[in-house]
GROMACS .gro file of C-alpha atoms in nm:
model
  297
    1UNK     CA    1   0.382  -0.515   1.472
    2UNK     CA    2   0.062  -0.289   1.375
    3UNK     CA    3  -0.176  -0.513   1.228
    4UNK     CA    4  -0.462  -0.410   0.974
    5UNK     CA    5  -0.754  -0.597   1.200
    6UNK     CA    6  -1.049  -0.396   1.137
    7UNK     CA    7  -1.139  -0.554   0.813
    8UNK     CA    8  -1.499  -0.692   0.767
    9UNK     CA    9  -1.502  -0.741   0.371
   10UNK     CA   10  -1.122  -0.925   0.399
   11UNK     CA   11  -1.005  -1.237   0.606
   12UNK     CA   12  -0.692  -1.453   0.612
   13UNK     CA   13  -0.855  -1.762   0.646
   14UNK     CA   14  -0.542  -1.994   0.666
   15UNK     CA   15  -0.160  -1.996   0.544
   16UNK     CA   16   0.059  -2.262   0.510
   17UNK     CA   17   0.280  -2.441   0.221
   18UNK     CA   18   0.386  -2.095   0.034
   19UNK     CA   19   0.015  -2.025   0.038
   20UNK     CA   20  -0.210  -1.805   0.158
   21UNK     CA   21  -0.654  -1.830   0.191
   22UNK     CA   22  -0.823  -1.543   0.171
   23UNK     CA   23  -1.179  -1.442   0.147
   24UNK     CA   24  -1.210  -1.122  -0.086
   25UNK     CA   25  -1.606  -1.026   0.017
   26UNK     CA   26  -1.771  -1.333  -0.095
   27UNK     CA   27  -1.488  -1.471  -0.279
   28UNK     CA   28  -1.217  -1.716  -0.180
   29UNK     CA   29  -0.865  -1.695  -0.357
   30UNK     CA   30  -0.574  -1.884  -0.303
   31UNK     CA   31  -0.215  -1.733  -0.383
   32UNK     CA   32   0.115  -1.773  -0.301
   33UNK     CA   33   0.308  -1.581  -0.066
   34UNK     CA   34   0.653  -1.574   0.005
   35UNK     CA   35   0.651  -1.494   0.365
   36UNK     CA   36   0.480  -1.815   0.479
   37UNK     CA   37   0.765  -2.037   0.481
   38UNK     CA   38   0.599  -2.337   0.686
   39UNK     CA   39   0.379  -2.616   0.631
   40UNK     CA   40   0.054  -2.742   0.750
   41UNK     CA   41  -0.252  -2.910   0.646
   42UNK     CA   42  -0.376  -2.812   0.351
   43UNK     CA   43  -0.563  -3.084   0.293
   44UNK     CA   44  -0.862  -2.951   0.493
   45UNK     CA   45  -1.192  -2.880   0.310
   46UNK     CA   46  -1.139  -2.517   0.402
   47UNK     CA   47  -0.852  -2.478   0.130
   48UNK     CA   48  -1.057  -2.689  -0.147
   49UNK     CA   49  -1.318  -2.435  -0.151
   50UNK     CA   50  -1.134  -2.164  -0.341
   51UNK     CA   51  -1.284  -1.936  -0.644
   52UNK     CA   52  -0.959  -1.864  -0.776
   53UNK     CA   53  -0.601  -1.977  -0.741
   54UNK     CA   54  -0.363  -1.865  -0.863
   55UNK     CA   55  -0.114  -2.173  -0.959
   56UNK     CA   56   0.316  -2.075  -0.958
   57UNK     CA   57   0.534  -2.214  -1.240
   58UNK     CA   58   0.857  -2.368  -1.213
   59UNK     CA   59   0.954  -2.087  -1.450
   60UNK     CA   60   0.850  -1.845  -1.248
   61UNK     CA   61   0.570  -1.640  -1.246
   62UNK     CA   62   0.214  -1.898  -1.335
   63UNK     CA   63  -0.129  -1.822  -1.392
   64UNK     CA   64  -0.474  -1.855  -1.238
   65UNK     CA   65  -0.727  -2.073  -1.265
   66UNK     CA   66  -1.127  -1.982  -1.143
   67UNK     CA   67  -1.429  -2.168  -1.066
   68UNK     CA   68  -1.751  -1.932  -1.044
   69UNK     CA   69  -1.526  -1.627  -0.990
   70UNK     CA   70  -1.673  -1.280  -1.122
   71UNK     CA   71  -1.417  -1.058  -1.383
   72UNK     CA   72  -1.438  -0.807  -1.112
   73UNK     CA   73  -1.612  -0.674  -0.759
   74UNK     CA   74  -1.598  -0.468  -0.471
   75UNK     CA   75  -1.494  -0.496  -0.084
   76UNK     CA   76  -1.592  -0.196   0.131
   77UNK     CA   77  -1.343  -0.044   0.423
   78UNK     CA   78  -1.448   0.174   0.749
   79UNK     CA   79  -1.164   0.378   0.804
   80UNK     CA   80  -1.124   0.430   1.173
   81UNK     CA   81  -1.249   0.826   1.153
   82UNK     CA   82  -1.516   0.751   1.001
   83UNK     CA   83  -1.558   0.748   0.647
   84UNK     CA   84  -1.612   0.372   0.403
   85UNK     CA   85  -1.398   0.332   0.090
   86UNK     CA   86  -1.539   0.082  -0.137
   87UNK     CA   87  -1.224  -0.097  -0.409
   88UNK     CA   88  -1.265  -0.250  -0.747
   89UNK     CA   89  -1.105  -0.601  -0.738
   90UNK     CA   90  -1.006  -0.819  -0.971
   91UNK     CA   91  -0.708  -1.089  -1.052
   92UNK     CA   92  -0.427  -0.978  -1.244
   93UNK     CA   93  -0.081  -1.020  -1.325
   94UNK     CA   94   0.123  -1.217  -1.139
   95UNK     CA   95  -0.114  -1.300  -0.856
   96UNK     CA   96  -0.248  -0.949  -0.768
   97UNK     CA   97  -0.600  -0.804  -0.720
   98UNK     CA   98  -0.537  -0.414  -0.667
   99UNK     CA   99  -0.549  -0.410  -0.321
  100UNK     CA  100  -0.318  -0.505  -0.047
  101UNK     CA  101  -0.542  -0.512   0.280
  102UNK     CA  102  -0.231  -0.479   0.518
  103UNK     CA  103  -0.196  -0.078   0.433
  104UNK     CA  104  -0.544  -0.031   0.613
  105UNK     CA  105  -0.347  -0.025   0.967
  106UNK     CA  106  -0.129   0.289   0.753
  107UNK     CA  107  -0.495   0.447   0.610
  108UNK     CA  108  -0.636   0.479   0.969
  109UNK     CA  109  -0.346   0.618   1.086
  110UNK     CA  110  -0.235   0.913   0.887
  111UNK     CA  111  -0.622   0.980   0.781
  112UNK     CA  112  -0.693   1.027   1.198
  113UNK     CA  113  -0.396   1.313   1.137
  114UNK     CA  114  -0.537   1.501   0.866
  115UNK     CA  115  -0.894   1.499   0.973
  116UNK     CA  116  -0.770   1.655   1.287
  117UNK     CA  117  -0.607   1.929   1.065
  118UNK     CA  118  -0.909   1.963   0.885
  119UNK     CA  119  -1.117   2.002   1.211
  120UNK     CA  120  -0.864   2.277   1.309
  121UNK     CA  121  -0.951   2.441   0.976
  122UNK     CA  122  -0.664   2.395   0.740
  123UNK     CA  123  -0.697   2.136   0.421
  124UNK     CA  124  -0.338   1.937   0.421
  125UNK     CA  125  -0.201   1.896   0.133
  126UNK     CA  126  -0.076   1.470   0.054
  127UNK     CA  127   0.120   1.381  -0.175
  128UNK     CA  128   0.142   0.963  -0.285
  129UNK     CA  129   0.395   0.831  -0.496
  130UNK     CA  130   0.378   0.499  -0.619
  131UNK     CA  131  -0.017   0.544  -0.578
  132UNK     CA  132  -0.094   0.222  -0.766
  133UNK     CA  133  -0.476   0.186  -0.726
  134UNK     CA  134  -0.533   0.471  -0.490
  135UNK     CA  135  -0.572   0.307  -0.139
  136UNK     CA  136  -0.388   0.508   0.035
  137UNK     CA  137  -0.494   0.807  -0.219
  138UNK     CA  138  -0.878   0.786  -0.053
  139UNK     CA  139  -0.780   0.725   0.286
  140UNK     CA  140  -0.613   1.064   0.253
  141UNK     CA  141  -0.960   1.255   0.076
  142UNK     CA  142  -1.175   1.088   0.217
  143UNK     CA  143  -1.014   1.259   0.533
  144UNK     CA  144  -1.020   1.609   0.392
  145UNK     CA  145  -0.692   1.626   0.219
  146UNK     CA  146  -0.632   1.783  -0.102
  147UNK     CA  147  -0.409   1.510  -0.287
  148UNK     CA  148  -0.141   1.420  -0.560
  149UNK     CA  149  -0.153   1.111  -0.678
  150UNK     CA  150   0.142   0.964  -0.897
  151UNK     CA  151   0.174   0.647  -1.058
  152UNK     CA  152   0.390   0.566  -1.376
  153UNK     CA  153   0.119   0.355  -1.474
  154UNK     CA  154  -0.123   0.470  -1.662
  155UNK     CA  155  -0.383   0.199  -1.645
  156UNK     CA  156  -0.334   0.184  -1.273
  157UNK     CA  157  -0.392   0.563  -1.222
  158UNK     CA  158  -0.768   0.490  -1.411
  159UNK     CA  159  -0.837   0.197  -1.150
  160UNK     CA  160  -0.752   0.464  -0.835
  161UNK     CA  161  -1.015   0.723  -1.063
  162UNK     CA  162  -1.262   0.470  -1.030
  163UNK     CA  163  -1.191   0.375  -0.695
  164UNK     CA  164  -1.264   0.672  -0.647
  165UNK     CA  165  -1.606   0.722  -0.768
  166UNK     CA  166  -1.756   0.431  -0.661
  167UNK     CA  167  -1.627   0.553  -0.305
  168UNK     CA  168  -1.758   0.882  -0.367
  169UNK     CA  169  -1.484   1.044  -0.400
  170UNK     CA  170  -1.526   1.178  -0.739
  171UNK     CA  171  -1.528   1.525  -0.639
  172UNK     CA  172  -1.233   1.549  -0.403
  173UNK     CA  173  -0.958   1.759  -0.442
  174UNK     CA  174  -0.704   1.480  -0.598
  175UNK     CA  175  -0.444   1.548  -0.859
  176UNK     CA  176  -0.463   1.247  -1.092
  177UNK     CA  177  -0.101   1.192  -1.205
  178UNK     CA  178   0.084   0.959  -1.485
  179UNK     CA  179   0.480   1.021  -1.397
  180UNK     CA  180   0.799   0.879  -1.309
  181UNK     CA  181   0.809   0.943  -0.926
  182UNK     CA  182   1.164   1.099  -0.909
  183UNK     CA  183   1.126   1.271  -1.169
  184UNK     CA  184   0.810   1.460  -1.048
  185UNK     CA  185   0.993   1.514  -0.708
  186UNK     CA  186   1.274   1.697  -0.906
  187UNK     CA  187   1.046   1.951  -1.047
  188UNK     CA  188   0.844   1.971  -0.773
  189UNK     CA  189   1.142   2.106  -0.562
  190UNK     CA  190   1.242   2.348  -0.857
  191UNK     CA  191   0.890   2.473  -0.839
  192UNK     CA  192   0.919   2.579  -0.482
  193UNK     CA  193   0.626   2.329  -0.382
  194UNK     CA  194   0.516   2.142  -0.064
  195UNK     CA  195   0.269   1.891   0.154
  196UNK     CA  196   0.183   1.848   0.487
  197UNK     CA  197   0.193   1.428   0.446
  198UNK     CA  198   0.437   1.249   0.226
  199UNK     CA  199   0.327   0.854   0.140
  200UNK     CA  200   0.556   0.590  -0.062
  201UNK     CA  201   0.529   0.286  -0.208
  202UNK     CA  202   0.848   0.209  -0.376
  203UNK     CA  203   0.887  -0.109  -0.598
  204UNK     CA  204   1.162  -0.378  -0.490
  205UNK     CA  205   1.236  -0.365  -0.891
  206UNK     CA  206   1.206  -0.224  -1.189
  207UNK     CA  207   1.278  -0.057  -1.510
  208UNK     CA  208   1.271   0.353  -1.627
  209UNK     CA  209   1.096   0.452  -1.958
  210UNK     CA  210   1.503   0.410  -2.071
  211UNK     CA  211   1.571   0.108  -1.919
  212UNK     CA  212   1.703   0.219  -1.616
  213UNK     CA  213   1.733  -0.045  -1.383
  214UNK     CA  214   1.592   0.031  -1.035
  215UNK     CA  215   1.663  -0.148  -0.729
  216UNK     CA  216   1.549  -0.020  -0.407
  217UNK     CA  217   1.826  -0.087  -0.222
  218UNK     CA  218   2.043   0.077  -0.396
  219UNK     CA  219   1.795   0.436  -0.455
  220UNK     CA  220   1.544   0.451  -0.178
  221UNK     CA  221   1.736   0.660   0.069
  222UNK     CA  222   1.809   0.905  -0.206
  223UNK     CA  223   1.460   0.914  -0.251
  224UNK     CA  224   1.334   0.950   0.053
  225UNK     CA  225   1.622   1.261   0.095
  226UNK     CA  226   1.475   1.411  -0.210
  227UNK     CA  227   1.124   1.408  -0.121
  228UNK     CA  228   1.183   1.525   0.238
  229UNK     CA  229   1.315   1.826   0.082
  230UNK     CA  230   0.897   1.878  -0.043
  231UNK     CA  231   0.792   1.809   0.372
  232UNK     CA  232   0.576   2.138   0.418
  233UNK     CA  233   0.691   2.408   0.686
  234UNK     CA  234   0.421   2.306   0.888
  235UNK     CA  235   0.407   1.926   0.835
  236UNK     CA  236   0.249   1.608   0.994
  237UNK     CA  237   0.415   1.285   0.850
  238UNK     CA  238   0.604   1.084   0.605
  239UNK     CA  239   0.531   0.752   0.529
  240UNK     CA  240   0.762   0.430   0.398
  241UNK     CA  241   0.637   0.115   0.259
  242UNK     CA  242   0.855  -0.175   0.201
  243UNK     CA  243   0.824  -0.511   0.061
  244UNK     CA  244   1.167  -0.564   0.044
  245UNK     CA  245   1.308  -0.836   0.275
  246UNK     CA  246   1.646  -0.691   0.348
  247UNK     CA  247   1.465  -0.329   0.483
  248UNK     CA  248   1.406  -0.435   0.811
  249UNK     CA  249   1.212  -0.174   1.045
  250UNK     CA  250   1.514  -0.044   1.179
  251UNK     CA  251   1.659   0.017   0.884
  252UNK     CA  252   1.371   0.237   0.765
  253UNK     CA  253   1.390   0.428   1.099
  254UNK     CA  254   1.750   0.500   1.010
  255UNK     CA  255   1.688   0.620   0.700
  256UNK     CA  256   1.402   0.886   0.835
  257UNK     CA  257   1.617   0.975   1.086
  258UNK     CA  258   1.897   1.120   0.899
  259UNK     CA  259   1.659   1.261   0.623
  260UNK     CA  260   1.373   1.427   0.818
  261UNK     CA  261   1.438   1.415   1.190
  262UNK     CA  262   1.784   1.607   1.198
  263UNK     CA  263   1.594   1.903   1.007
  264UNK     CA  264   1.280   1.870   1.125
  265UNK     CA  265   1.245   1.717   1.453
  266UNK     CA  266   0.963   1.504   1.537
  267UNK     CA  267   0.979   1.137   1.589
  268UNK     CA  268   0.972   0.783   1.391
  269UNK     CA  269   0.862   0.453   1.472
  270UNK     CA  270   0.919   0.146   1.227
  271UNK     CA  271   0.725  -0.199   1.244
  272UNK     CA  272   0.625  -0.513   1.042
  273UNK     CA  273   0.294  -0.462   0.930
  274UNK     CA  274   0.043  -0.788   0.923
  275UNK     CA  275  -0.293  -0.963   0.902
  276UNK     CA  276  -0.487  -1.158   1.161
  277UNK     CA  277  -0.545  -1.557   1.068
  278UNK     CA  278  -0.835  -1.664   1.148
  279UNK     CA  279  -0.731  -2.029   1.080
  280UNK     CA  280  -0.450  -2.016   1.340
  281UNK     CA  281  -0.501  -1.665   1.543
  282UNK     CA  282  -0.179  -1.577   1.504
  283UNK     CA  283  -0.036  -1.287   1.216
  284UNK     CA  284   0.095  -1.296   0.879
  285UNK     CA  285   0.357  -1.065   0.820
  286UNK     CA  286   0.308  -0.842   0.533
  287UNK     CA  287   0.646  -0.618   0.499
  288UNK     CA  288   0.730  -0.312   0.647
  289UNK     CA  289   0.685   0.042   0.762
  290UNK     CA  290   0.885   0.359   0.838
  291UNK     CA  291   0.650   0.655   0.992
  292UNK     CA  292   0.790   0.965   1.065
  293UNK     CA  293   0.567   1.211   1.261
  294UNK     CA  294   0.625   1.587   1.350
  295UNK     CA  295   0.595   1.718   1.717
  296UNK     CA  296   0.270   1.863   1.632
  297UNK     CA  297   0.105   1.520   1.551
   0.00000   0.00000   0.00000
């Protein structure tokens, strides 16, 4: 498992109950998680001491309720070459903040690969699809990458802008991008274009701007064939996301395999990515990913 446990500004204090404690800089929230399927005692102080919580319905979905909780603030990250990136946080639909801390143990590694590029004196070129609010996004400039970043979201998109600036970033080379993600791959390839480092987030589920329903299952290998097809001449890596429990590891190395390796060489490695608990020193698992890496990395 690679496990994001360089954190300062973000700890797993305890999970247990379909719940999960975390401390978001000064801030404790409480949320549910799916993955933490077993019980224990949750009637320590520890868990009563919460800022927000964010309650589940019956219904499905739920709602949050605070207690001397700010509308928004920042955590700061060290990425392991060097540079801090500082994210805007705040709670949002269906128990989100903007931020999901496990990627860190992805930002350290492919940011280590482009700042070695950029020592060697070429700028990579990065593409991120599925950007949401940019993590991954500054990882990659703050690195020395020039970047594309492309979100359907619109409002998202802003969040990674300001991101961003408040990381300094304001001035790096980064393509700020509202689009369907397939889409944009499709004319990318008719344009002839190409990047050095490939990063995806696909959804589990969703809907097009017509409805289309998408299910991962059912479209991610196509889309990781597609993109391949935008892998550089001279690239470093491609890298899968997946919160999708029926992609296992393996499966994503499978998948890589047949779209990248068998063209390009290189190698892949797929693990369950996770966060330290401090309550119980053990790990929370925290989905998936697929890296594939060229010969040169």
């Amino acid at each position: 498992m690679w496990i994001a446990d360089r954190w300062k500004d973000y700890t797993v204090l305890d999970a247990a109950g379909g719940e999960k404690l975390e401390k978001w800089g000064n801030y404790i929230l409480r949320r549910p998680d799916p993955q933490v399927i077993w019980t224990d005692d949750q009637e320590k102080k520890i868990w009563k001491s919460w800022n927000g919580y964010y309650h589940r319905s019956d219904r499905g979905g739920g709602s949050w309720e605070f207690r001397d909780l700010p509308e928004e603030w920042s955590i700061e990250y060290a990425l392991s070459m060097g540079k801090t990136l500082t994210f805007r946080l705040k709670p949002f639909q269906f128990k989100h903040t903007g931020l999901f801390p496990e990627q860190a143990v992805n930002w350290d590694w492919f940011s280590g690969l482009l700042a070695k590029r950029v020592k060697e004196g070429r700028q990579p070129k990065v593409l991120n699809l599925f950007a949401y609010t940019g993590g991954a996004t500054l990882a990659a400039a703050a690195a020395g990458a020039a970047v594309t970043h492309v979100d359907a979201a619109k409002g998202m998109v802003q969040w990674a802008r300001e991101n961003a600036a408040v990381s300094g970033l304001s001035e790096a080379p980064v393509r700020w991008l509202i689009d369907d993600c397939l889409k944009f791959v499709e004319r990318e390839i008719r344009r002839g274009n190409s990047y050095d480092g490939i990063i995806m987030d696909p959804p589990s589920y969703g809907r097009g701007p017509k409805g289309e329903v998408w299910k991962l299952e059912e479209n991610v290998y196509h889309l990781i064939s597609r993109t391949a097809e935008l892998l550089s001449d001279d690239p470093l890596f491609f890298l899968i996301n997946s919160y999708t429990t029926g992609l296992q590891p393996a499966v994503l190395s499978y998948m890589l395999k047949l779209a990248i390796v068998r063209k390009n060489g290189g190698k892949v490695e797929s693990q369950e990515i996770g966060l330290p608990v401090k309550g119980t020193d053990l790990v929370l698992p925290c989905g998936a990913s697929g890296r594939w890496i060229s010969r040169e990395g």
